[in-house]
PDB file of N, CA and C in Angstrom:
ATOM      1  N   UNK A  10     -13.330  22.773  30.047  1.00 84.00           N
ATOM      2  CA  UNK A  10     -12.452  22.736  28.892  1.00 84.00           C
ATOM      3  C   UNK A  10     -11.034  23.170  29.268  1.00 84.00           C
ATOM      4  N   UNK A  11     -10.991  24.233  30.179  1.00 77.00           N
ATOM      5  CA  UNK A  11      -9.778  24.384  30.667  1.00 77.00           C
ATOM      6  C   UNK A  11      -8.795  23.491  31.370  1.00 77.00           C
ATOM      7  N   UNK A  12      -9.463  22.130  31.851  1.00 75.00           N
ATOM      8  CA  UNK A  12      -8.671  21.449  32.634  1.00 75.00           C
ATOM      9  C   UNK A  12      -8.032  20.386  31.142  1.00 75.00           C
ATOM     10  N   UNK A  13      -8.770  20.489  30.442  1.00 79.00           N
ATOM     11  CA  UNK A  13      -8.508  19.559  29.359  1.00 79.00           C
ATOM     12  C   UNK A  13      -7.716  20.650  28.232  1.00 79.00           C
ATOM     13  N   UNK A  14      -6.844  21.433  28.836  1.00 80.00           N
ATOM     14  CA  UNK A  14      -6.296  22.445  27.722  1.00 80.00           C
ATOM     15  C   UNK A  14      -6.438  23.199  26.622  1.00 80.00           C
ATOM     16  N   UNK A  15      -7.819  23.485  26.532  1.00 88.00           N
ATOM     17  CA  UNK A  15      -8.159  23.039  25.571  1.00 88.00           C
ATOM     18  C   UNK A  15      -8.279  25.212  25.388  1.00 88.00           C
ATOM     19  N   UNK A  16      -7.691  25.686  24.360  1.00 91.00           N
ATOM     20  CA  UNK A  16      -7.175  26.825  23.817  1.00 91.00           C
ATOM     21  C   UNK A  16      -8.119  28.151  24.412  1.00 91.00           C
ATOM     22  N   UNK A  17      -8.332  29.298  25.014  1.00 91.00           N
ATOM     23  CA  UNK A  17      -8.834  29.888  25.549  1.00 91.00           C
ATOM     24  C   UNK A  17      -9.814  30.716  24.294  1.00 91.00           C
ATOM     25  N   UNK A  18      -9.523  30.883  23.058  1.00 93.00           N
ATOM     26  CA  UNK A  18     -10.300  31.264  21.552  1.00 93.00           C
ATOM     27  C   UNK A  18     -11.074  30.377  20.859  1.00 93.00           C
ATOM     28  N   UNK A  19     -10.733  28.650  21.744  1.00 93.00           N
ATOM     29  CA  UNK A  19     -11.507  27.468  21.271  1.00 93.00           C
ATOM     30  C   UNK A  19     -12.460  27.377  21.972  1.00 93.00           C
ATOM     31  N   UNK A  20     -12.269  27.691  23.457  1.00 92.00           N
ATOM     32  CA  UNK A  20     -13.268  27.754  24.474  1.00 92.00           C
ATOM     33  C   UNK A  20     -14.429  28.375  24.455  1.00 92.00           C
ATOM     34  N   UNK A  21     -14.038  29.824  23.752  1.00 92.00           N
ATOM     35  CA  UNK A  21     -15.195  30.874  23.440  1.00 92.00           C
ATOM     36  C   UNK A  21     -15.555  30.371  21.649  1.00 92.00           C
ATOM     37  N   UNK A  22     -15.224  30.109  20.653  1.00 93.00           N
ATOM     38  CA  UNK A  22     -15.769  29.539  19.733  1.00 93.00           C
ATOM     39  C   UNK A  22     -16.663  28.098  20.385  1.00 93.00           C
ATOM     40  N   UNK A  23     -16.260  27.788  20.880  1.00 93.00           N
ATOM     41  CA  UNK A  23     -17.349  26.380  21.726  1.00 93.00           C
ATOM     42  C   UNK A  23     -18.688  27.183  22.404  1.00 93.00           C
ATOM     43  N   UNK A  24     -18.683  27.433  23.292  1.00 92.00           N
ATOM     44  CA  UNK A  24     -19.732  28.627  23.810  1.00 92.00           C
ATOM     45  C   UNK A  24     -20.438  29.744  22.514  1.00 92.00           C
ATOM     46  N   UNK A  25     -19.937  29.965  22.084  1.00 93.00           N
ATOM     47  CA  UNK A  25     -20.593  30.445  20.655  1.00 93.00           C
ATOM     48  C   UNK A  25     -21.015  30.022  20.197  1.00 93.00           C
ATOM     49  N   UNK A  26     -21.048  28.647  19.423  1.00 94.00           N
ATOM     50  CA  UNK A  26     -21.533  27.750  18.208  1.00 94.00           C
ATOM     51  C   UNK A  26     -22.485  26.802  19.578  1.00 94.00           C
ATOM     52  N   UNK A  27     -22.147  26.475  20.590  1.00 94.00           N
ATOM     53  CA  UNK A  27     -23.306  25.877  21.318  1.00 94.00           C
ATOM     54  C   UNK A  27     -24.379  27.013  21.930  1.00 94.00           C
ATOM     55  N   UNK A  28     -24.364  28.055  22.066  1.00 93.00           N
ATOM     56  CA  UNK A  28     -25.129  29.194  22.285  1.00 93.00           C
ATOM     57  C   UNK A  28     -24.783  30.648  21.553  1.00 93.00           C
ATOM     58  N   UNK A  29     -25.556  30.490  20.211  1.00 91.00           N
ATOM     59  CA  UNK A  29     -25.116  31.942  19.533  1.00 91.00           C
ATOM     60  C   UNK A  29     -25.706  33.282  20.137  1.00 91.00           C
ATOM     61  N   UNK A  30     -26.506  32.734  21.432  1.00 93.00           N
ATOM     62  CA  UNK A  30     -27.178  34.794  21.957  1.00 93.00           C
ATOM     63  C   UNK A  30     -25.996  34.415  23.038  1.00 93.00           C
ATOM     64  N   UNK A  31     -25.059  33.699  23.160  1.00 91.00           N
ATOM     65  CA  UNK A  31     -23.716  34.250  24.480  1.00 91.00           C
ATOM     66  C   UNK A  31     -22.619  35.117  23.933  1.00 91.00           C
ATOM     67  N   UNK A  32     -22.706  36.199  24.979  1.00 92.00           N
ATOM     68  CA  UNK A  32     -22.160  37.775  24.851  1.00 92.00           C
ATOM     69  C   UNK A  32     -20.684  37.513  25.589  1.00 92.00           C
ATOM     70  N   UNK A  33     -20.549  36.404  25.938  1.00 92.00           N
ATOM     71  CA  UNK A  33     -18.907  36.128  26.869  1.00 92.00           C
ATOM     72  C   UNK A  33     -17.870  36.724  25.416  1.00 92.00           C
ATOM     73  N   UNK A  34     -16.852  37.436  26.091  1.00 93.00           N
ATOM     74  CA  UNK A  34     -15.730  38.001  25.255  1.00 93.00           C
ATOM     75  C   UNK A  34     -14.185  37.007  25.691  1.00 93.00           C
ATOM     76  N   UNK A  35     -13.737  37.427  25.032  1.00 94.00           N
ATOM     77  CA  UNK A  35     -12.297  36.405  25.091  1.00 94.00           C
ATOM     78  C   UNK A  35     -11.873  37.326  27.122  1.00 94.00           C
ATOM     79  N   UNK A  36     -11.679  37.769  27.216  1.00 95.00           N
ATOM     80  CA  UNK A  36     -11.547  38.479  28.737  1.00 95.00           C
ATOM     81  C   UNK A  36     -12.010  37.449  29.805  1.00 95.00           C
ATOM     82  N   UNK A  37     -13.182  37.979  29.478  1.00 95.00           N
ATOM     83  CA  UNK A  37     -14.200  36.383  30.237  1.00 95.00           C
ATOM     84  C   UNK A  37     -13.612  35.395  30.411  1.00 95.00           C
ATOM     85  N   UNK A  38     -13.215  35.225  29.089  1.00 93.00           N
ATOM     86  CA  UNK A  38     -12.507  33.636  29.378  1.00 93.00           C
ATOM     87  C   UNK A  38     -11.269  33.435  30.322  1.00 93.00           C
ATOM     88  N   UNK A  39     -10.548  33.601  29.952  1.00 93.00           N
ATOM     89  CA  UNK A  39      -9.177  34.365  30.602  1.00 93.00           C
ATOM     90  C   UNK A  39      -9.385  34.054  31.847  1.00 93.00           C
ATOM     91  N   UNK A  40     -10.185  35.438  32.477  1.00 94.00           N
ATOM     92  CA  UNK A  40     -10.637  35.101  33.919  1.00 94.00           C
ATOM     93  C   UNK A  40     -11.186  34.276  34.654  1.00 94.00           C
ATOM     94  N   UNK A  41     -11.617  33.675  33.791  1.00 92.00           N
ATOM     95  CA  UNK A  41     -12.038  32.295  34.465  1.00 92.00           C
ATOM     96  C   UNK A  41     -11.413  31.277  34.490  1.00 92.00           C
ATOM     97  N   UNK A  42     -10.843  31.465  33.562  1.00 90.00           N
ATOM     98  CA  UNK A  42      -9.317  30.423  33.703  1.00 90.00           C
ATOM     99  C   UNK A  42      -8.614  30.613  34.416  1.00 90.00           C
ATOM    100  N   UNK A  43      -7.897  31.873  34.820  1.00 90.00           N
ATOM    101  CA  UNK A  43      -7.089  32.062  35.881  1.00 90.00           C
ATOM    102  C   UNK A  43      -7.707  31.891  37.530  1.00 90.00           C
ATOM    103  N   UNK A  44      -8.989  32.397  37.638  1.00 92.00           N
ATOM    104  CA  UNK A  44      -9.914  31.814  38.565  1.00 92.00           C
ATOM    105  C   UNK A  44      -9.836  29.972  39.240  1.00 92.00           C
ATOM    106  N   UNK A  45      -9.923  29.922  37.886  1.00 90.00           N
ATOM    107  CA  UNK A  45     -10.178  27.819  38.233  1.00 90.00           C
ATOM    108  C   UNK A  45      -8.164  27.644  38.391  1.00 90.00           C
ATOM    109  N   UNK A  46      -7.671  28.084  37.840  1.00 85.00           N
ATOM    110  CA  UNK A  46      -6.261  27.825  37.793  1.00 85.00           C
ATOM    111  C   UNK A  46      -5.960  27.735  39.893  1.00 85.00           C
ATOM    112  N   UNK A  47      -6.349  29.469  40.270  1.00 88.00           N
ATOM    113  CA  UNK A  47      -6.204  29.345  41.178  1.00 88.00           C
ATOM    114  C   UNK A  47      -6.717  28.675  42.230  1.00 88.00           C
ATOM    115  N   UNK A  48      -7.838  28.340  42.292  1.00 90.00           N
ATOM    116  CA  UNK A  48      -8.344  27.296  42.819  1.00 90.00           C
ATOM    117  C   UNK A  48      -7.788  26.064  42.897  1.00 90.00           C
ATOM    118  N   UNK A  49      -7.351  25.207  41.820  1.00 87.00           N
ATOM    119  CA  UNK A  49      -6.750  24.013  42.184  1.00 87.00           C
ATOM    120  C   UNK A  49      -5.563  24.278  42.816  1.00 87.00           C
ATOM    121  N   UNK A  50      -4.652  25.227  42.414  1.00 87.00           N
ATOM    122  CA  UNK A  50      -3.147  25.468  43.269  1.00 87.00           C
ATOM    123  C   UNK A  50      -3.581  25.820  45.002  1.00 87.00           C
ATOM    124  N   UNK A  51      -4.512  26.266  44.943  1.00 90.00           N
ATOM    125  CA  UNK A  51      -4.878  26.930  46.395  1.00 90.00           C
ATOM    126  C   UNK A  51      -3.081  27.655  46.574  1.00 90.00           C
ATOM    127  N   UNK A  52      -2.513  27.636  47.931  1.00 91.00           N
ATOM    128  CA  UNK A  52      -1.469  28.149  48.578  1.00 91.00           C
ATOM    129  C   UNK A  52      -0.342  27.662  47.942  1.00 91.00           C
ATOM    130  N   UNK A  53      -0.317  26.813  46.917  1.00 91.00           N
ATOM    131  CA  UNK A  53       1.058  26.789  46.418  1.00 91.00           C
ATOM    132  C   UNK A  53       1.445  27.141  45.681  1.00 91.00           C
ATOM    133  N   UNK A  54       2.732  27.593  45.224  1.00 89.00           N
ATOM    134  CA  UNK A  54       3.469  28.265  44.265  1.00 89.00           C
ATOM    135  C   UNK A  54       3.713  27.448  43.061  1.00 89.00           C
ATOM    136  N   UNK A  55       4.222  28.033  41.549  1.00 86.00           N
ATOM    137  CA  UNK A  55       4.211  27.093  40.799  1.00 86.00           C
ATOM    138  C   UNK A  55       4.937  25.716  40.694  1.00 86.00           C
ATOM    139  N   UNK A  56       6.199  26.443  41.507  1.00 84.00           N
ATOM    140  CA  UNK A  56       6.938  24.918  41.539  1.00 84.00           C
ATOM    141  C   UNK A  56       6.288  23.904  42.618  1.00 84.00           C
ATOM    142  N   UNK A  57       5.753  24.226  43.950  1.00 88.00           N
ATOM    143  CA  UNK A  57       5.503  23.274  44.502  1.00 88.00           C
ATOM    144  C   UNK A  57       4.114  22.593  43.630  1.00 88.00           C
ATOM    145  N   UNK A  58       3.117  23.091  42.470  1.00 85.00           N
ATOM    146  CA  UNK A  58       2.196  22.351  42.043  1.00 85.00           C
ATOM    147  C   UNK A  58       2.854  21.542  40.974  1.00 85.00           C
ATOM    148  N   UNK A  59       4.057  22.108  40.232  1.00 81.00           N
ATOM    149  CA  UNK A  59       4.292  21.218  39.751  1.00 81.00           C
ATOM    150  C   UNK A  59       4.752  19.704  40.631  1.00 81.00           C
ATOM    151  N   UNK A  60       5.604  20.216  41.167  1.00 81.00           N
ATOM    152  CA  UNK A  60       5.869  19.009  41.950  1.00 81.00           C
ATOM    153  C   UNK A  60       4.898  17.818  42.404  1.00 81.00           C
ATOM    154  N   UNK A  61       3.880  18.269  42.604  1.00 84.00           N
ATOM    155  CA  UNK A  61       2.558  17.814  43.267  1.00 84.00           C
ATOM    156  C   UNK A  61       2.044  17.076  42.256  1.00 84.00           C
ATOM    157  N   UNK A  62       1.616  17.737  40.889  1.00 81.00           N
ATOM    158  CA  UNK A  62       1.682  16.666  39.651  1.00 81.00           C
ATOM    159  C   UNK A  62       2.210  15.789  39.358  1.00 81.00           C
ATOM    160  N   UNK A  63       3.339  16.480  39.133  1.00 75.00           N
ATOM    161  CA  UNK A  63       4.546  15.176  38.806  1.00 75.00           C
ATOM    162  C   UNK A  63       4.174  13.662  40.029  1.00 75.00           C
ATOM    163  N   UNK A  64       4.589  14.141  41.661  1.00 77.00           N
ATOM    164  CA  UNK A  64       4.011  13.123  42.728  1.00 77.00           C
ATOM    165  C   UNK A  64       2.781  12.915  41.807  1.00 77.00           C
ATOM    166  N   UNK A  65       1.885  13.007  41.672  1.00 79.00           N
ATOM    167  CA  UNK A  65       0.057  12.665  41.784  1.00 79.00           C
ATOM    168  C   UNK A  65       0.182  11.613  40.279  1.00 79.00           C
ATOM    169  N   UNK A  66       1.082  12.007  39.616  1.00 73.00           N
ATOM    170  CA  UNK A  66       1.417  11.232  38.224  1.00 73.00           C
ATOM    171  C   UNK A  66       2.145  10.104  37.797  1.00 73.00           C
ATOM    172  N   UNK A  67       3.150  10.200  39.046  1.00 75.00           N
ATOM    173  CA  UNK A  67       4.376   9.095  39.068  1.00 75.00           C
ATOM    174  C   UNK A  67       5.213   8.963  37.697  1.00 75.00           C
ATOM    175  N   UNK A  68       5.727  10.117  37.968  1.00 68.00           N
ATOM    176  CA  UNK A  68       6.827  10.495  37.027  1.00 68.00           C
ATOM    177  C   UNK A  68       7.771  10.592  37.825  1.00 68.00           C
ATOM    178  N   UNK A  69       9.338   9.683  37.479  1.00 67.00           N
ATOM    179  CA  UNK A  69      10.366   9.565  37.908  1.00 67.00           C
ATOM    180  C   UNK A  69      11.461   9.975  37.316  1.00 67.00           C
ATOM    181  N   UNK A  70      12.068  10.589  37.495  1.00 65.00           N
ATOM    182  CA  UNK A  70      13.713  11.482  37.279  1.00 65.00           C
ATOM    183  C   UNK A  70      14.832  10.594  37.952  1.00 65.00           C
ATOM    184  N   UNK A  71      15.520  10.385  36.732  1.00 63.00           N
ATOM    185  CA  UNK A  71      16.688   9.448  37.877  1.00 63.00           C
ATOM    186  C   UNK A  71      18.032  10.193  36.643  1.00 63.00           C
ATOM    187  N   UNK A  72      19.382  10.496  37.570  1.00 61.00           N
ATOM    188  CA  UNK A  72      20.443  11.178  36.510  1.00 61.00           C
ATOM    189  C   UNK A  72      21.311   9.617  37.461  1.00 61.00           C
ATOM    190  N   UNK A  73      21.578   8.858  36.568  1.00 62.00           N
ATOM    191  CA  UNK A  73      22.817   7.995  36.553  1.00 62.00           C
ATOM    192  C   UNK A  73      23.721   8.238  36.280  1.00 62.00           C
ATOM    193  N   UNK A  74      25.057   8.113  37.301  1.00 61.00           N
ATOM    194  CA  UNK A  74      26.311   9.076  37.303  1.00 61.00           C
ATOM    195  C   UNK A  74      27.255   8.104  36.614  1.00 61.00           C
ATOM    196  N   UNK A  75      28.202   8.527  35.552  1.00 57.00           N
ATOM    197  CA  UNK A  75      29.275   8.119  34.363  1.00 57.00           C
ATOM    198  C   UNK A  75      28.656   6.462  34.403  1.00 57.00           C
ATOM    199  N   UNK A  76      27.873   5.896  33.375  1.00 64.00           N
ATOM    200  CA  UNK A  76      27.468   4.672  33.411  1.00 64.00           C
ATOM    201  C   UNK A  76      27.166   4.036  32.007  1.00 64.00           C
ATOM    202  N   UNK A  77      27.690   5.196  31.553  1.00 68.00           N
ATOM    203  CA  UNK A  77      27.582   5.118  29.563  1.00 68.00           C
ATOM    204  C   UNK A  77      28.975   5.170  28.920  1.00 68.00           C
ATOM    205  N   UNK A  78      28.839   4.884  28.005  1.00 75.00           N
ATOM    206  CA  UNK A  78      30.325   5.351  27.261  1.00 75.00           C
ATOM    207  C   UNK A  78      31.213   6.365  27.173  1.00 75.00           C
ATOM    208  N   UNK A  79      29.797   7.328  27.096  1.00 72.00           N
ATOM    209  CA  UNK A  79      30.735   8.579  26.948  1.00 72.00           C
ATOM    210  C   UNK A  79      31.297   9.585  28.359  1.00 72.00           C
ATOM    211  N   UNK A  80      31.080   8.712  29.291  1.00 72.00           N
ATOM    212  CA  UNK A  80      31.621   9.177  30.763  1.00 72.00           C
ATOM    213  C   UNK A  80      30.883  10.184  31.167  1.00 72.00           C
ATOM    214  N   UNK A  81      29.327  10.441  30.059  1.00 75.00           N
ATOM    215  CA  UNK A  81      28.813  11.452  31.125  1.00 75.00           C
ATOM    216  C   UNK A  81      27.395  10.929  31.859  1.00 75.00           C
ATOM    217  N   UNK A  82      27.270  12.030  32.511  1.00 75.00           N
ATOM    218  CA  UNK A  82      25.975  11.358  33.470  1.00 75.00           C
ATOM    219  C   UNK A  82      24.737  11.504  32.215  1.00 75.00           C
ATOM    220  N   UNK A  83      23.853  10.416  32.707  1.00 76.00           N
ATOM    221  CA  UNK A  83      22.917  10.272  31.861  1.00 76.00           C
ATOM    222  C   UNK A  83      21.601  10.371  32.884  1.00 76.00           C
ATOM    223  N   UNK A  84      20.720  11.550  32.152  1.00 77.00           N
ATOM    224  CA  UNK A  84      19.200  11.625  32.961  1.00 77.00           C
ATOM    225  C   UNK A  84      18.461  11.353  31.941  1.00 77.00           C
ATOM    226  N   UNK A  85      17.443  10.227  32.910  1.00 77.00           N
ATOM    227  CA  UNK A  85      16.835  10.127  32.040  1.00 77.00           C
ATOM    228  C   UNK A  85      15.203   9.809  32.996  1.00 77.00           C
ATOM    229  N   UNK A  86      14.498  10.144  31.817  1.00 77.00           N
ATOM    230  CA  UNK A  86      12.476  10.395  32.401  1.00 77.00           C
ATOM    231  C   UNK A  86      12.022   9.398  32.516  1.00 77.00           C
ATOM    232  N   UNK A  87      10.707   9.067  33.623  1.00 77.00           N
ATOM    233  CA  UNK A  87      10.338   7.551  33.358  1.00 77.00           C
ATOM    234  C   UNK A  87       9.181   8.234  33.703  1.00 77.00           C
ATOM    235  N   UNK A  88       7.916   7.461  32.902  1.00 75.00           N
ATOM    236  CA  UNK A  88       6.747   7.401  33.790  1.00 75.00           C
ATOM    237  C   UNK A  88       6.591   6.125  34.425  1.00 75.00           C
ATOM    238  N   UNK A  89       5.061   6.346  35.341  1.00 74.00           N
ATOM    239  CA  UNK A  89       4.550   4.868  35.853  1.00 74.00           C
ATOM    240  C   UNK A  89       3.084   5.365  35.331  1.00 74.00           C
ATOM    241  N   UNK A  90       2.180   4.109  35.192  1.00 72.00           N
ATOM    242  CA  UNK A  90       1.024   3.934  35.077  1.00 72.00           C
ATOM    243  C   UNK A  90       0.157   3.336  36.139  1.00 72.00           C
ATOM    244  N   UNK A  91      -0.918   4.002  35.878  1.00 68.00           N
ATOM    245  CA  UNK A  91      -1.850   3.074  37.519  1.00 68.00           C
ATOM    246  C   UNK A  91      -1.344   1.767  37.679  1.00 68.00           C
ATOM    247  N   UNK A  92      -0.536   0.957  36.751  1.00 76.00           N
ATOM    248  CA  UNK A  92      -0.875  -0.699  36.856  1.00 76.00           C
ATOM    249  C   UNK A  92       0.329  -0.810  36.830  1.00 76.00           C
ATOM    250  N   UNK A  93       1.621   0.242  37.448  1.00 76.00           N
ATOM    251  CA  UNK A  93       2.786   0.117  37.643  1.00 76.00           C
ATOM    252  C   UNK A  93       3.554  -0.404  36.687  1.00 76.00           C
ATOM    253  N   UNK A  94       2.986  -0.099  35.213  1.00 80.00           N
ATOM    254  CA  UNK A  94       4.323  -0.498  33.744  1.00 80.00           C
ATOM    255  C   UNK A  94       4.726   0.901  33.819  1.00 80.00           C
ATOM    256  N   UNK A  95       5.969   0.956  33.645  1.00 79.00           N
ATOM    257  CA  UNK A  95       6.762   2.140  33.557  1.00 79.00           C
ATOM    258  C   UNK A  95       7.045   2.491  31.875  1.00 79.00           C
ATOM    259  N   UNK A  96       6.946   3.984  31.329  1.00 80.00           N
ATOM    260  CA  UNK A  96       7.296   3.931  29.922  1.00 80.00           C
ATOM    261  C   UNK A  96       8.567   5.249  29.730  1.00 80.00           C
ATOM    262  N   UNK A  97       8.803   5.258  28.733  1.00 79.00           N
ATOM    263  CA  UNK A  97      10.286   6.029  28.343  1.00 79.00           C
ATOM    264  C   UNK A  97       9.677   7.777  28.019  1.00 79.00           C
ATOM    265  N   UNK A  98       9.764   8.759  28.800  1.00 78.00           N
ATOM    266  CA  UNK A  98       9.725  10.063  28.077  1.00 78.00           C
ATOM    267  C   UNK A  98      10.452  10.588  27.725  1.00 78.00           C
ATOM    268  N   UNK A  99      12.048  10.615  27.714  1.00 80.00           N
ATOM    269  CA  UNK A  99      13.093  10.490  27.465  1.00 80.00           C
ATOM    270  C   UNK A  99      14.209  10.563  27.904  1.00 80.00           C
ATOM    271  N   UNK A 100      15.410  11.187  27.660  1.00 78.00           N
ATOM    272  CA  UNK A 100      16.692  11.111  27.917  1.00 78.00           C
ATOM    273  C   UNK A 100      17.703  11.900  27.533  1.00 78.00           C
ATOM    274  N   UNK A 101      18.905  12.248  28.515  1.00 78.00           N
ATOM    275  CA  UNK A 101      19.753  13.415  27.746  1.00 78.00           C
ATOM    276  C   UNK A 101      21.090  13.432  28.473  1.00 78.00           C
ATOM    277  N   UNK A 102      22.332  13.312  27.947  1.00 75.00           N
ATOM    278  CA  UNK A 102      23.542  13.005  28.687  1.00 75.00           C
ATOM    279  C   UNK A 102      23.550  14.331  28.708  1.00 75.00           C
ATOM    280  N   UNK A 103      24.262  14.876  29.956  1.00 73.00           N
ATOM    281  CA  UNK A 103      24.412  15.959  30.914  1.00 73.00           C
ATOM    282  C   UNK A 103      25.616  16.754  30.330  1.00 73.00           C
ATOM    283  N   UNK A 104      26.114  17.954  30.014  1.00 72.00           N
ATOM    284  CA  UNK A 104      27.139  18.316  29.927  1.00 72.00           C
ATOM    285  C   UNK A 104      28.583  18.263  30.774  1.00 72.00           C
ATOM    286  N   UNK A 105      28.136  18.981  31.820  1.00 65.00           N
ATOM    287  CA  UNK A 105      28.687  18.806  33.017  1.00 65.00           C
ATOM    288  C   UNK A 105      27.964  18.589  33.950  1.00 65.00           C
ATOM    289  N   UNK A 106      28.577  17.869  35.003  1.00 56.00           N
ATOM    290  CA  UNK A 106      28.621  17.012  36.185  1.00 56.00           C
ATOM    291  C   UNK A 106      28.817  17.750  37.456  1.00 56.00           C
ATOM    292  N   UNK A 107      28.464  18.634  38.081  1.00 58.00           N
ATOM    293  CA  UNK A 107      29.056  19.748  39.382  1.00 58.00           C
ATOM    294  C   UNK A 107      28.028  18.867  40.084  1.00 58.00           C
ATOM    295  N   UNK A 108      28.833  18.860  41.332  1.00 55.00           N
ATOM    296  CA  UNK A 108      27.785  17.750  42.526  1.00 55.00           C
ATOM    297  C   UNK A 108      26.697  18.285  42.709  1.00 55.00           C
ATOM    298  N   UNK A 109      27.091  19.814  42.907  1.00 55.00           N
ATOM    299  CA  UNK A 109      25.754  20.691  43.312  1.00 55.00           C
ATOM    300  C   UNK A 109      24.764  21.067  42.372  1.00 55.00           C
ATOM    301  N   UNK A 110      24.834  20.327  40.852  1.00 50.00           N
ATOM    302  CA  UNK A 110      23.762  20.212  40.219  1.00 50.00           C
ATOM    303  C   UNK A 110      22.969  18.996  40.050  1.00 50.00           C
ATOM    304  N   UNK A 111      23.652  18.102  40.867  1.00 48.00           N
ATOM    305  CA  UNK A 111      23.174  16.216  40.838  1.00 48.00           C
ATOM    306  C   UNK A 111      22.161  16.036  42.299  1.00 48.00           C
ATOM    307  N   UNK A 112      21.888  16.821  43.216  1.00 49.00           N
ATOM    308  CA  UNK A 112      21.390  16.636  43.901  1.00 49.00           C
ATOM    309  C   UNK A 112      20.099  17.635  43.950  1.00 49.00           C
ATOM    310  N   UNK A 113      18.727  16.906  43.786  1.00 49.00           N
ATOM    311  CA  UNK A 113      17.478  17.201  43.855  1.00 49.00           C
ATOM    312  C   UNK A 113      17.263  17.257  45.185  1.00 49.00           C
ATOM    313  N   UNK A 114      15.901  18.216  45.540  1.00 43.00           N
ATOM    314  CA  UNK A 114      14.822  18.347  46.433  1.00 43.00           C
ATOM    315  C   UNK A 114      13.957  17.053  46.680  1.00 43.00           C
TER     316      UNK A 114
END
């Protein structure tokens, strides 16, 4: 249930109502979540798993420099799907423009 997000007080109401003699406390839960959490990250830190998602997901970030009206840079989200259609997550013209905030890892 945890990989499917699914609320750590929903988790233990689930385990309850499917087994009413289970003595698991909200703690329990917790820890086992953070348990399985760590497990899938193994050695990486949060940003490199995000990153790793994002890769494993094919989610694309692209900031297009002055290409709109209003002369500012525009970033904007894309996904891809297994079958390579790309869809819109969204978009946001940039305030300012400093080079050293236009260049990603």
């Amino acid at each position: 249930m945890t990989l499917n997000l699914v609320q750590p007080k929903n988790i233990l109401a689930t385990l309850k109502w499917k087994e009413p003699d289970n003595v698991s406390n909200i703690r329990q839960v917790y820890n086992i979540r953070c348990r399985t959490n760590k497990a899938i990250m193994g050695d990486r830190s949060e940003m490199q798993q995000l990153l790793k998602l994002l890769d494993d997901n094919m989610l694309i970030l692209d900031s297009t420099y002055k290409t709109n009206k209003y002369k500012l840079p525009l970033f904007e989200m894309v996904g891809v799907i297994s079958i390579e259609k790309t869809y819109s997550l969204g978009f946001a013209f940039l305030e300012c423009d400093k080079e050293d905030n236009l260049h990603g890892h």
